PDB file of C-alpha atoms in Angstrom:
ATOM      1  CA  UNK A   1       7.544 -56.558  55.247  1.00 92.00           C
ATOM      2  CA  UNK A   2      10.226 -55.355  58.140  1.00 97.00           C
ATOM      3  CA  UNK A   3      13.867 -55.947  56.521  1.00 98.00           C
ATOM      4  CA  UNK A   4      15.563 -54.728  59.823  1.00 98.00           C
ATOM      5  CA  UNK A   5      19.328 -56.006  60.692  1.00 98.00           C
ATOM      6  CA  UNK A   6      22.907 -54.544  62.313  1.00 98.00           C
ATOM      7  CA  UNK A   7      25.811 -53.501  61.558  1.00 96.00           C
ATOM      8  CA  UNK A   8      27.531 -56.372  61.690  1.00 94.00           C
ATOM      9  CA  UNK A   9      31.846 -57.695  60.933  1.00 87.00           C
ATOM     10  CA  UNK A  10      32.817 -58.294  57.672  1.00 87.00           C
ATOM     11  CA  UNK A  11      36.161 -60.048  58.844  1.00 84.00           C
ATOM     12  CA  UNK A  12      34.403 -63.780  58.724  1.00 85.00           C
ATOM     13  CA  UNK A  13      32.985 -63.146  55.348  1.00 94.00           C
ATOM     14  CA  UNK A  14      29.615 -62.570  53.824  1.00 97.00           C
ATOM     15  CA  UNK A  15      28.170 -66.329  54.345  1.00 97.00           C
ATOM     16  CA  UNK A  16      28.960 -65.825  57.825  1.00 97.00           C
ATOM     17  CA  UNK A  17      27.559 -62.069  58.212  1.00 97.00           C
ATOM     18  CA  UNK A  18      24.054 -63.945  56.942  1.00 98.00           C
ATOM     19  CA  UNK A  19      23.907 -66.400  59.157  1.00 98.00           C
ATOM     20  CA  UNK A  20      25.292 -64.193  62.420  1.00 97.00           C
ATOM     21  CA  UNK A  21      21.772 -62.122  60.494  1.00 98.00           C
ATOM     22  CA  UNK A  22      19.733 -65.130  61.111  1.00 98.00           C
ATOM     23  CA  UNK A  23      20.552 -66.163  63.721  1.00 98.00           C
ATOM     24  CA  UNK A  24      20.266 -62.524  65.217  1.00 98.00           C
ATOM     25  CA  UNK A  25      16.623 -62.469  63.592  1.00 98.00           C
ATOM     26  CA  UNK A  26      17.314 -59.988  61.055  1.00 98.00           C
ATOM     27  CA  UNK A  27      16.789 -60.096  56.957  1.00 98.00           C
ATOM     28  CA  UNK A  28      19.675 -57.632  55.977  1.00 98.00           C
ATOM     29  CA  UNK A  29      22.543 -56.233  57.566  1.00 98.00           C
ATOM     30  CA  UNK A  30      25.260 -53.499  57.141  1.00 98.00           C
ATOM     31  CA  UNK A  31      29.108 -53.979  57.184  1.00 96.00           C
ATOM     32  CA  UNK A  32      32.281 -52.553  56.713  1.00 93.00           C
ATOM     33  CA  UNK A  33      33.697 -52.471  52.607  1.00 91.00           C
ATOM     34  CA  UNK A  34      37.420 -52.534  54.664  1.00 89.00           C
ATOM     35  CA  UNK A  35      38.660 -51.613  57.938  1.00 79.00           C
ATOM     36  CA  UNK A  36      36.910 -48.886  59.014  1.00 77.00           C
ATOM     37  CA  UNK A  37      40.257 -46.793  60.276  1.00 74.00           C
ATOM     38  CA  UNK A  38      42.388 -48.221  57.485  1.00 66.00           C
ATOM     39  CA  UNK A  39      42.463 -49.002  53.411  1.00 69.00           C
ATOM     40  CA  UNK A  40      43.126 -52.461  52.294  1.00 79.00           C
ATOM     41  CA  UNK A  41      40.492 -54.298  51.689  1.00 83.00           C
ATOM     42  CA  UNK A  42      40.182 -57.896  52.267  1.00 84.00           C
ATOM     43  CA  UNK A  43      40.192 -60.606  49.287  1.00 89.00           C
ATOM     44  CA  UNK A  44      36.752 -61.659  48.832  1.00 92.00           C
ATOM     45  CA  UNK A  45      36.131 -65.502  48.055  1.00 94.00           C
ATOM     46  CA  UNK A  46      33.609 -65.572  45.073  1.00 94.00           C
ATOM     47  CA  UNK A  47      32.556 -69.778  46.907  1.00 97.00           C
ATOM     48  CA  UNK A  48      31.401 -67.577  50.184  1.00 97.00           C
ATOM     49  CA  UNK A  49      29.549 -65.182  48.083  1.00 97.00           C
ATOM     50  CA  UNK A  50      27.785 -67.456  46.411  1.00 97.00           C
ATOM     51  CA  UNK A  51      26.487 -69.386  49.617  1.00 98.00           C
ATOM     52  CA  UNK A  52      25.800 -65.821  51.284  1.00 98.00           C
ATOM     53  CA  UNK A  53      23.504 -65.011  47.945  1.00 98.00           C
ATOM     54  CA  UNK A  54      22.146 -68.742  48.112  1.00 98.00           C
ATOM     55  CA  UNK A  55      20.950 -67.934  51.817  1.00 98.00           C
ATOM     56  CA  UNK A  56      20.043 -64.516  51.437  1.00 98.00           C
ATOM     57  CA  UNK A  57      17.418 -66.016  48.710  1.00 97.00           C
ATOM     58  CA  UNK A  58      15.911 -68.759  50.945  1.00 98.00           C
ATOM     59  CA  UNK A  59      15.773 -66.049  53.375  1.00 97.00           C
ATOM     60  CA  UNK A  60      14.404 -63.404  51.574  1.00 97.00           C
ATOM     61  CA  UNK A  61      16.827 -61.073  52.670  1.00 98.00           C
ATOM     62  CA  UNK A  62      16.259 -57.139  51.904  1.00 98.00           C
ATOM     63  CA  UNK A  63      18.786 -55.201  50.034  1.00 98.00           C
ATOM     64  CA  UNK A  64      22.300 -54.913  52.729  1.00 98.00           C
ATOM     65  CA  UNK A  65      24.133 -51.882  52.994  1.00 98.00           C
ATOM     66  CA  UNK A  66      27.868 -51.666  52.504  1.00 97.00           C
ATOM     67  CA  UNK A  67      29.348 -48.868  54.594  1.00 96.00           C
ATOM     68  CA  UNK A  68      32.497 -47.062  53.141  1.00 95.00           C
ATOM     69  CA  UNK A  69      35.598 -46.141  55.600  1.00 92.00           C
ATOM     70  CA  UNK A  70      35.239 -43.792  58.231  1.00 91.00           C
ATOM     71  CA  UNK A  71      38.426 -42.320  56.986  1.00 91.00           C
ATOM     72  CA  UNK A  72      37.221 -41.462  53.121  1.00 93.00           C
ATOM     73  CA  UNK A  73      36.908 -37.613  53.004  1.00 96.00           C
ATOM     74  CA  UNK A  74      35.465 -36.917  49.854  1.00 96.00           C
ATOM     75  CA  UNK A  75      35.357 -33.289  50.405  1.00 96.00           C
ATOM     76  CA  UNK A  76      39.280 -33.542  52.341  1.00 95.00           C
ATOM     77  CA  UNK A  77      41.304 -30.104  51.654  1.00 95.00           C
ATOM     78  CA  UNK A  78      44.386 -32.142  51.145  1.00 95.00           C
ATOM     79  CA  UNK A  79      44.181 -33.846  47.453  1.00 94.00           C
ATOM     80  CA  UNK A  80      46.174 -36.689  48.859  1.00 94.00           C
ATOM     81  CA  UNK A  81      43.404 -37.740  51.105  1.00 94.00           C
ATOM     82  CA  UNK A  82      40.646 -36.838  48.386  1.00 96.00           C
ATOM     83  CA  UNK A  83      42.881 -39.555  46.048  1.00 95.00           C
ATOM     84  CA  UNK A  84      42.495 -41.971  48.794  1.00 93.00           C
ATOM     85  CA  UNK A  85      38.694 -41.417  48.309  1.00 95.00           C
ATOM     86  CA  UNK A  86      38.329 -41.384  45.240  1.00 96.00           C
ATOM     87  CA  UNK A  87      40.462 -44.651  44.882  1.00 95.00           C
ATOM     88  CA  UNK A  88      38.542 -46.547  47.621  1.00 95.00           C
ATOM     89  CA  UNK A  89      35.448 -45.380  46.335  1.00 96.00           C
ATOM     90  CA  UNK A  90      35.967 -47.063  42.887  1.00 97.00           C
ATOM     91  CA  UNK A  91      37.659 -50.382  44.550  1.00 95.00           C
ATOM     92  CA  UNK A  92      34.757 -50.626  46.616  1.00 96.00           C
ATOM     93  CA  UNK A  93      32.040 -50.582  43.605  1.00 97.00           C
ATOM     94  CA  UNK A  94      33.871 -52.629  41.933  1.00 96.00           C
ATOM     95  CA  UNK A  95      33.764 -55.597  44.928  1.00 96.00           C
ATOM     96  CA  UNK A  96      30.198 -54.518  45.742  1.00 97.00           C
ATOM     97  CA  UNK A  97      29.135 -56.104  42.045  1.00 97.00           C
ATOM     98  CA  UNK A  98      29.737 -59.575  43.508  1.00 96.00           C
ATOM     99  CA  UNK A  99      26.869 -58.992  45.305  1.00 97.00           C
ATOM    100  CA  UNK A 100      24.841 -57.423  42.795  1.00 97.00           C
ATOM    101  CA  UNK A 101      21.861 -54.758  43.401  1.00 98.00           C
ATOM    102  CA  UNK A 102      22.910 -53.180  47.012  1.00 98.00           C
ATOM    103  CA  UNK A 103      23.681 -50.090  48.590  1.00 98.00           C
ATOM    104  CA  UNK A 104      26.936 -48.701  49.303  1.00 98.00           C
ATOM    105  CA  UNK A 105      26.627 -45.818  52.109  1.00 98.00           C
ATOM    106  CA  UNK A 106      29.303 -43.286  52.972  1.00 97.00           C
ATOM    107  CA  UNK A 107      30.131 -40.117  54.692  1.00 97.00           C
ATOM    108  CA  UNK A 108      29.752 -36.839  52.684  1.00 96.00           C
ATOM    109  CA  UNK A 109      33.089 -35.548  54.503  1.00 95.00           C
ATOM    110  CA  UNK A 110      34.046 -32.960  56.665  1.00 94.00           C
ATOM    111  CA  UNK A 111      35.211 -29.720  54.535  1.00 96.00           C
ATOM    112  CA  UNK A 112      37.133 -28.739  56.741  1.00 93.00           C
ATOM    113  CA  UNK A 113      37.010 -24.581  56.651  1.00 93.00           C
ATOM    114  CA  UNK A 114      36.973 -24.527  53.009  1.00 94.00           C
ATOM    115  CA  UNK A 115      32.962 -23.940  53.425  1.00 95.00           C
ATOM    116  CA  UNK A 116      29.956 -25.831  52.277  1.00 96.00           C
ATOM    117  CA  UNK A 117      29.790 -24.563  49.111  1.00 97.00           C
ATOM    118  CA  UNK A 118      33.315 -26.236  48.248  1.00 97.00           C
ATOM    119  CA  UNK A 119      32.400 -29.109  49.958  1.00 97.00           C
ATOM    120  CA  UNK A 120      29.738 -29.960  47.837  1.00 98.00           C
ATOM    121  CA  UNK A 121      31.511 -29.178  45.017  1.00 98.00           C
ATOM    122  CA  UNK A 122      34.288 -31.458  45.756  1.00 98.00           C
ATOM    123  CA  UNK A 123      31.991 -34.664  46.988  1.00 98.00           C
ATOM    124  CA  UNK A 124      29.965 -34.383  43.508  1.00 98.00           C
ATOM    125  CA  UNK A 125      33.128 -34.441  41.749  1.00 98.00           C
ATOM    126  CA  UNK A 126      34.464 -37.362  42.929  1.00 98.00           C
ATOM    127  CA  UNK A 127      30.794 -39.219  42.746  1.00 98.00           C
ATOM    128  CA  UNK A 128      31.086 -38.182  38.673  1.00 98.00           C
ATOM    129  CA  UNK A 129      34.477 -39.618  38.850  1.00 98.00           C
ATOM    130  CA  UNK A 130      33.464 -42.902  40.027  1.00 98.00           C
ATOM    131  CA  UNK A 131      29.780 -43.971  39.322  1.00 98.00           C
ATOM    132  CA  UNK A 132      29.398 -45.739  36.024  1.00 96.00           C
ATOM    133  CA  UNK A 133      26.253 -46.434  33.889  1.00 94.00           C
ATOM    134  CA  UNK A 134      26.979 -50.291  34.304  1.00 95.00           C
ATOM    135  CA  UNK A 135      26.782 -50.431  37.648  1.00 97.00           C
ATOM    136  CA  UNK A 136      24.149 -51.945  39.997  1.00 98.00           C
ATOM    137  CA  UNK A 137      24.970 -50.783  43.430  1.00 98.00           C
ATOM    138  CA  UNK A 138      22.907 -47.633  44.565  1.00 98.00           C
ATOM    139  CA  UNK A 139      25.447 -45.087  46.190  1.00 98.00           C
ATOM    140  CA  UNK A 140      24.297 -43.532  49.433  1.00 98.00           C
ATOM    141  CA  UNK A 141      25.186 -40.577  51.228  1.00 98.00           C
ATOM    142  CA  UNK A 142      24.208 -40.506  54.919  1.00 98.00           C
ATOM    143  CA  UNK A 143      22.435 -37.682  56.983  1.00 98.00           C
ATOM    144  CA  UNK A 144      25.069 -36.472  59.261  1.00 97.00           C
ATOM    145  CA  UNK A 145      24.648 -34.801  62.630  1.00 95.00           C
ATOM    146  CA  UNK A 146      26.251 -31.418  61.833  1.00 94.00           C
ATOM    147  CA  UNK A 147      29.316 -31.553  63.579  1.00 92.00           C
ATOM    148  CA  UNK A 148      32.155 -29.398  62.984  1.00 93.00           C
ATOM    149  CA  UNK A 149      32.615 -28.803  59.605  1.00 92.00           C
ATOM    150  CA  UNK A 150      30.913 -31.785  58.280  1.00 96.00           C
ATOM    151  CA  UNK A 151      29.025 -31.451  55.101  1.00 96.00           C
ATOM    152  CA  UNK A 152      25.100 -33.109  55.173  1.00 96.00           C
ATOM    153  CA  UNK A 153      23.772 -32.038  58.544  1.00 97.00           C
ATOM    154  CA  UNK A 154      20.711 -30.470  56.649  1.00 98.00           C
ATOM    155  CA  UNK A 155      18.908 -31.944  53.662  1.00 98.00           C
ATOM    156  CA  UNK A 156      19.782 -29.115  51.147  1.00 98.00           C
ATOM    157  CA  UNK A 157      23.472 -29.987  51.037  1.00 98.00           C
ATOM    158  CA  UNK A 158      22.223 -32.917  50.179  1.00 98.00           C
ATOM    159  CA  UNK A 159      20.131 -32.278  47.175  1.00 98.00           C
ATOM    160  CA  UNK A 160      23.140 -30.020  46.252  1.00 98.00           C
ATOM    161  CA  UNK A 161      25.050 -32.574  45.957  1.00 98.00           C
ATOM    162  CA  UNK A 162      22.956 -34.823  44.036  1.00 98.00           C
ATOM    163  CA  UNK A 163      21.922 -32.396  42.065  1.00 98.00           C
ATOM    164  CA  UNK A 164      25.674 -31.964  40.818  1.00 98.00           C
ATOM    165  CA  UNK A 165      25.766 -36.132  39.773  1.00 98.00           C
ATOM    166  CA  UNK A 166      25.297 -37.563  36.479  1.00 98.00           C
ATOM    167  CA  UNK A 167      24.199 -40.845  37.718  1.00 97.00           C
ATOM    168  CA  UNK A 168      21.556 -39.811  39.051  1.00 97.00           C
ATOM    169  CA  UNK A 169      19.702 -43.077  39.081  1.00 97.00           C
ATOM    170  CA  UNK A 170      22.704 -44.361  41.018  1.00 98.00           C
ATOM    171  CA  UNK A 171      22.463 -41.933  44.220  1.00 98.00           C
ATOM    172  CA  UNK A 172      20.108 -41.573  47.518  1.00 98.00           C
ATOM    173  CA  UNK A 173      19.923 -41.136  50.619  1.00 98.00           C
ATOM    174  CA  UNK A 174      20.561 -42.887  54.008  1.00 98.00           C
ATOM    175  CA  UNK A 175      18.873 -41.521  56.775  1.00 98.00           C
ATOM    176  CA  UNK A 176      20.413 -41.777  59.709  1.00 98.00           C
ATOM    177  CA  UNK A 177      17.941 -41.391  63.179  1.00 98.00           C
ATOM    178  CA  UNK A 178      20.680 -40.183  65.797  1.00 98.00           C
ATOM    179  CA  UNK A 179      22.246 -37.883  62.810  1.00 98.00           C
ATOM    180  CA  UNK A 180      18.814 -36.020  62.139  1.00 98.00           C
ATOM    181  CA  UNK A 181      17.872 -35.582  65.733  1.00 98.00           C
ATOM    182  CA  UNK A 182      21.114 -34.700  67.198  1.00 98.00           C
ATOM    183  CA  UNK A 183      20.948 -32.362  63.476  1.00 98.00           C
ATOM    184  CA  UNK A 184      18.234 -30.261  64.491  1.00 98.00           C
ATOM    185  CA  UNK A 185      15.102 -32.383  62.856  1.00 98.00           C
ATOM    186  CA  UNK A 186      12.189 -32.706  65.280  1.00 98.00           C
ATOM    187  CA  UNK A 187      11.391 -36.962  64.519  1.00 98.00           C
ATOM    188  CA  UNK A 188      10.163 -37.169  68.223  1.00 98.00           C
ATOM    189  CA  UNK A 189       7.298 -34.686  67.612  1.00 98.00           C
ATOM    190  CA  UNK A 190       7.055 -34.013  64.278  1.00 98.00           C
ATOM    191  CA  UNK A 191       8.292 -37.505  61.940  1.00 98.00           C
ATOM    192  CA  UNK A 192       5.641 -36.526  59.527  1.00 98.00           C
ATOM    193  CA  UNK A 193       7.049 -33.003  59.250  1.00 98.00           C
ATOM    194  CA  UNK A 194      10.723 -33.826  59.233  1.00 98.00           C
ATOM    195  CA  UNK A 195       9.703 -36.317  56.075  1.00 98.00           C
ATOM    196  CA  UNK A 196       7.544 -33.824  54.705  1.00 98.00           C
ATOM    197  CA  UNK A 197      10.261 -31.512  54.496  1.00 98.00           C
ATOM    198  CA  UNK A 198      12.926 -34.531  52.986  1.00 98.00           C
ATOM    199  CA  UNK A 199      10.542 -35.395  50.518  1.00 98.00           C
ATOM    200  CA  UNK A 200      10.217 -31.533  49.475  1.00 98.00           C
ATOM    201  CA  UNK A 201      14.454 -31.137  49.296  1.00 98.00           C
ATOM    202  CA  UNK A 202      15.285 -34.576  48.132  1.00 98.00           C
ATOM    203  CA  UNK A 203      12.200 -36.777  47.274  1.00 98.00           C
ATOM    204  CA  UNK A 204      11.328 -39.867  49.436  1.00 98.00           C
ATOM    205  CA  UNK A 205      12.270 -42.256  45.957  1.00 98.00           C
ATOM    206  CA  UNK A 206      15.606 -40.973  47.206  1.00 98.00           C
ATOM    207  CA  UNK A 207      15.667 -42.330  50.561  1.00 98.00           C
ATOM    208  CA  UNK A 208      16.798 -45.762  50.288  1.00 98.00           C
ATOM    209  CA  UNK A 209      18.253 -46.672  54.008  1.00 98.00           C
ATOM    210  CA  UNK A 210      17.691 -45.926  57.311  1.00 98.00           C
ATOM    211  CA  UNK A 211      20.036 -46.295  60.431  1.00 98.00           C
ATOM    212  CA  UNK A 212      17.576 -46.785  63.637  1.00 98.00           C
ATOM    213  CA  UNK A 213      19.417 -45.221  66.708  1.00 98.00           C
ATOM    214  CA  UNK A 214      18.422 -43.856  69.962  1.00 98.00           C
ATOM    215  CA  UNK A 215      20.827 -40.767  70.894  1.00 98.00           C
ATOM    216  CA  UNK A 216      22.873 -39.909  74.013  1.00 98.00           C
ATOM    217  CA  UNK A 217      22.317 -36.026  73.101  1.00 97.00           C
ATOM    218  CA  UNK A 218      19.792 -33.261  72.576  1.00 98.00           C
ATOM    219  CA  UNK A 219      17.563 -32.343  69.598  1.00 98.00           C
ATOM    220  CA  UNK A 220      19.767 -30.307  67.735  1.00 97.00           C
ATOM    221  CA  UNK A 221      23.171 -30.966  69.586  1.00 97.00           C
ATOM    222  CA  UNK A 222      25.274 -31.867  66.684  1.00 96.00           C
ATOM    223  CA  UNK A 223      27.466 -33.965  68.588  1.00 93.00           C
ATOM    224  CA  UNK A 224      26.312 -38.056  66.848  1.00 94.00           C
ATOM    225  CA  UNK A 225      26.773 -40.393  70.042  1.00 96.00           C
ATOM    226  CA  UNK A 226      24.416 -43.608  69.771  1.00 98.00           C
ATOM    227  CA  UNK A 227      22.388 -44.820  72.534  1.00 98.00           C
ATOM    228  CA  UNK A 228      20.654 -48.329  72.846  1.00 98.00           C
ATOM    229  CA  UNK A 229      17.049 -48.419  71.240  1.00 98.00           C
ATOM    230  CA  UNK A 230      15.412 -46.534  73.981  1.00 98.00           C
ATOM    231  CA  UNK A 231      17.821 -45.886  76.184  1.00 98.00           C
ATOM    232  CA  UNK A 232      18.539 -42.510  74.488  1.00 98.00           C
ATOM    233  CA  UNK A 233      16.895 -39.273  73.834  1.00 98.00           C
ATOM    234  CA  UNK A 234      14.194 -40.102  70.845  1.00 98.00           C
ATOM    235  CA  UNK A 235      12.629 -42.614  72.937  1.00 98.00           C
ATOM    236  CA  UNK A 236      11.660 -45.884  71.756  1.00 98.00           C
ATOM    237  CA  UNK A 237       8.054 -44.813  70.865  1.00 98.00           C
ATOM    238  CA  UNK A 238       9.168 -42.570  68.504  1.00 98.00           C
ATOM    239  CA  UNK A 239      11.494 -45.451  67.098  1.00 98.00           C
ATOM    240  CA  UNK A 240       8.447 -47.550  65.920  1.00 98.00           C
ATOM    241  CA  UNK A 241       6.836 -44.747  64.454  1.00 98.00           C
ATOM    242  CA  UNK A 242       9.893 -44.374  62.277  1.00 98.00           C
ATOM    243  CA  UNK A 243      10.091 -47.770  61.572  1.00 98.00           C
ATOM    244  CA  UNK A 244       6.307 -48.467  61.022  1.00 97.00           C
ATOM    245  CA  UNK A 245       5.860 -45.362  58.661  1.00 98.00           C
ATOM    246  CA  UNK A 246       3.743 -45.881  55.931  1.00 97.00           C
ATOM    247  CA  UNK A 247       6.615 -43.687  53.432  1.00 98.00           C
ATOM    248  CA  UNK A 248       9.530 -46.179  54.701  1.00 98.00           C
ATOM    249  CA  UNK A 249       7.839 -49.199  54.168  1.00 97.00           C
ATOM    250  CA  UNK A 250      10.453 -52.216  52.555  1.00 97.00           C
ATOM    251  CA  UNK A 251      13.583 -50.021  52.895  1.00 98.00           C
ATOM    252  CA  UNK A 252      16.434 -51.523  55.134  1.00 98.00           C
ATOM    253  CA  UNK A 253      16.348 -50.287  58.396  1.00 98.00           C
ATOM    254  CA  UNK A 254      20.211 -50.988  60.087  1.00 98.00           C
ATOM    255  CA  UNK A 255      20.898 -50.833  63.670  1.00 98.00           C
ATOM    256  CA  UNK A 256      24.327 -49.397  64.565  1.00 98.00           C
ATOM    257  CA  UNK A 257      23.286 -49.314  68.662  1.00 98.00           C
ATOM    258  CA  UNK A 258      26.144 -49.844  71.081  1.00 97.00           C
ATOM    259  CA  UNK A 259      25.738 -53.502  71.263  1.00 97.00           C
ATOM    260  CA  UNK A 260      26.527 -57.175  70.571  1.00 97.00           C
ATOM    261  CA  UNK A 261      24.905 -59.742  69.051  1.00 97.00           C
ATOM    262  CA  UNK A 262      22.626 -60.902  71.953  1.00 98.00           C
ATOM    263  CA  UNK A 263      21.776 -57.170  72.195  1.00 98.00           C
ATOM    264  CA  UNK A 264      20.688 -56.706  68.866  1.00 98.00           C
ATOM    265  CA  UNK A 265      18.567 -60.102  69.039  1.00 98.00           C
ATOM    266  CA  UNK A 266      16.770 -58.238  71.721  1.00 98.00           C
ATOM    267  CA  UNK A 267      16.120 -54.556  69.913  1.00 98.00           C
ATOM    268  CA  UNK A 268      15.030 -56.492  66.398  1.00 98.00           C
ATOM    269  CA  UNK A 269      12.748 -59.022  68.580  1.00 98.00           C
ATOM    270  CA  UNK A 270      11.180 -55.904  70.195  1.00 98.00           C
ATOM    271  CA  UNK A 271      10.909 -53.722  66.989  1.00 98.00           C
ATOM    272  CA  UNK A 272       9.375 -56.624  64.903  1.00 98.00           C
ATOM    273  CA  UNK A 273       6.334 -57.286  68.048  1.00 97.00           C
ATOM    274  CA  UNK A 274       5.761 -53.860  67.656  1.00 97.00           C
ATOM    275  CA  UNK A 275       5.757 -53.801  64.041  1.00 97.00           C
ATOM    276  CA  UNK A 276       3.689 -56.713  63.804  1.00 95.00           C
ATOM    277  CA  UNK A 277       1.157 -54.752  66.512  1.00 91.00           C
ATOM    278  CA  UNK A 278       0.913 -51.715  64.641  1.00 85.00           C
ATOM    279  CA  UNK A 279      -0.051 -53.758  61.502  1.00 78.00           C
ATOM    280  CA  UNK A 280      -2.591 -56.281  63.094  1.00 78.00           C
ATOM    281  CA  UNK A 281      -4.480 -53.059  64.037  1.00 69.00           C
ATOM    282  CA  UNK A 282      -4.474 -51.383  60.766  1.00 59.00           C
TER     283      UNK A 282
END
């Protein structure tokens, strides 16, 4: 089974994120826990939750992936802006239990020149302070491209942070195609090396997510500037290997190309022929 979706606007609610999914062609989507510049979050209506979890059944509808703020820094040098993470954080598991079972992705943070090693440190911390045993919703962090001071541009920060949690059973990964690649990892040529070498660091039971972009940039550019499925740099070849690997079978797989709706009609339409190709010939 393909579970394959966008990104997609929270603003209208989560009935209406469904059927924009449906319509669309998809069976899961990601959105936005709150603005993604800003803090409040919106009330949700329990009614529209219901209907969204009525459709999403009739549907069969893969797990969806909440995406935390761009603006939560877990690792932030200012304690002011970690607080702000660490308070959104818990708000948003808290909301995500209305819709019971999910992912909620996020950031690891930029550390900005306190080094890695504090980084890590600091993004684990907060993680202990806010997953709970009770909870349902699997927290993600997300491959990042390696920009700047950002913390998760290679898979060991990763597992360092994990490593630090408690909840262990409540963490993964996201893994994000235009993060790797502009990262440094070789998924063009070498996808069965790149999750050779994740499942060695992390585990692939870890990976839970995957965000499908094309990239403007260069293996190993660290810059994280989306292109259209096959418009960019990986090439949409090695797009449907990713997504027709045997190891990432049933996970979600979110597009967040520069697009709109009609747009991302076109890219799932295309990935699920050649989905469906692959498969008839196995």
């Amino acid at each position: 089974m393909l579970y394959i979706g966008n990104h997609t606007s929270s603003s209208k609610g989560y009935e209406a994120m469904g059927k924009q999914m449906v319509k669309n062609g998809g069976n899961t989507f990601a959105f936005f826990t709150r603005n993604p510049r800003g803090g409040k979050a919106k009330e949700i209506d329990p009614s529209d939750v219901g209907k969204f979890l009525t459709l999403a059944g009739e549907m069969k509808f893969g797990k969806i992936v909440a995406h935390a703020p761009y603006t939560l820094n877990a690792c932030a040098a200012k304690e002011n802006l970690r607080d702000f993470a660490r308070e959104t954080m818990a708000d948003d598991l808290r909301r995500l239990e209305l819709t019971p079972g999910n992912y909620y992705n996020f950031h690891p943070g930029s550390h900005v020149g306190q080094g890695i090693g504090t980084g890590i440190e600091k993004i684990a911390e907060i993680l202990n302070q806010v997953l709970t045993p009770g909870q349902s919703t699997v927290v993600l962090l997300e491959t990042m491209a390696g920009k700047g001071s950002e913390v998760g541009g290679r898979f060991q920060e990763l597992r360092e942070i994990l490593d630090l949690v408690s909840e262990k059973e409540k963490t993964g990964v996201c893994l994000d195609t235009c993060h790797v690649w502009d990262g440094g990892y070789d998924i063009v040529h070498d996808l069965d090396g790149v999750l050779t070498e994740f499942d060695k660091v992390i585990g692939l039971d870890r990976l839970k997510a995957v965000h499908l972009n094309d990239s403007q940039n260069d293996l190993g550019s660290h810059k994280d500037r989306h292109a259209k499925i096959g418009e960019g740099k990986i090439g949409l070849e090695a797009l449907v290997r990713v997504v027709c690997h045997p190891a990432l079978e049933g996970l979600p797989f979110i597009l967040e190309t520069p697009n709109d709706d009609a747009g991302w009609a076109r890219e799932i339409a295309l990935l699920r022929e050649r989905y469906a190709s692959q498969h008839s010939k196995a």
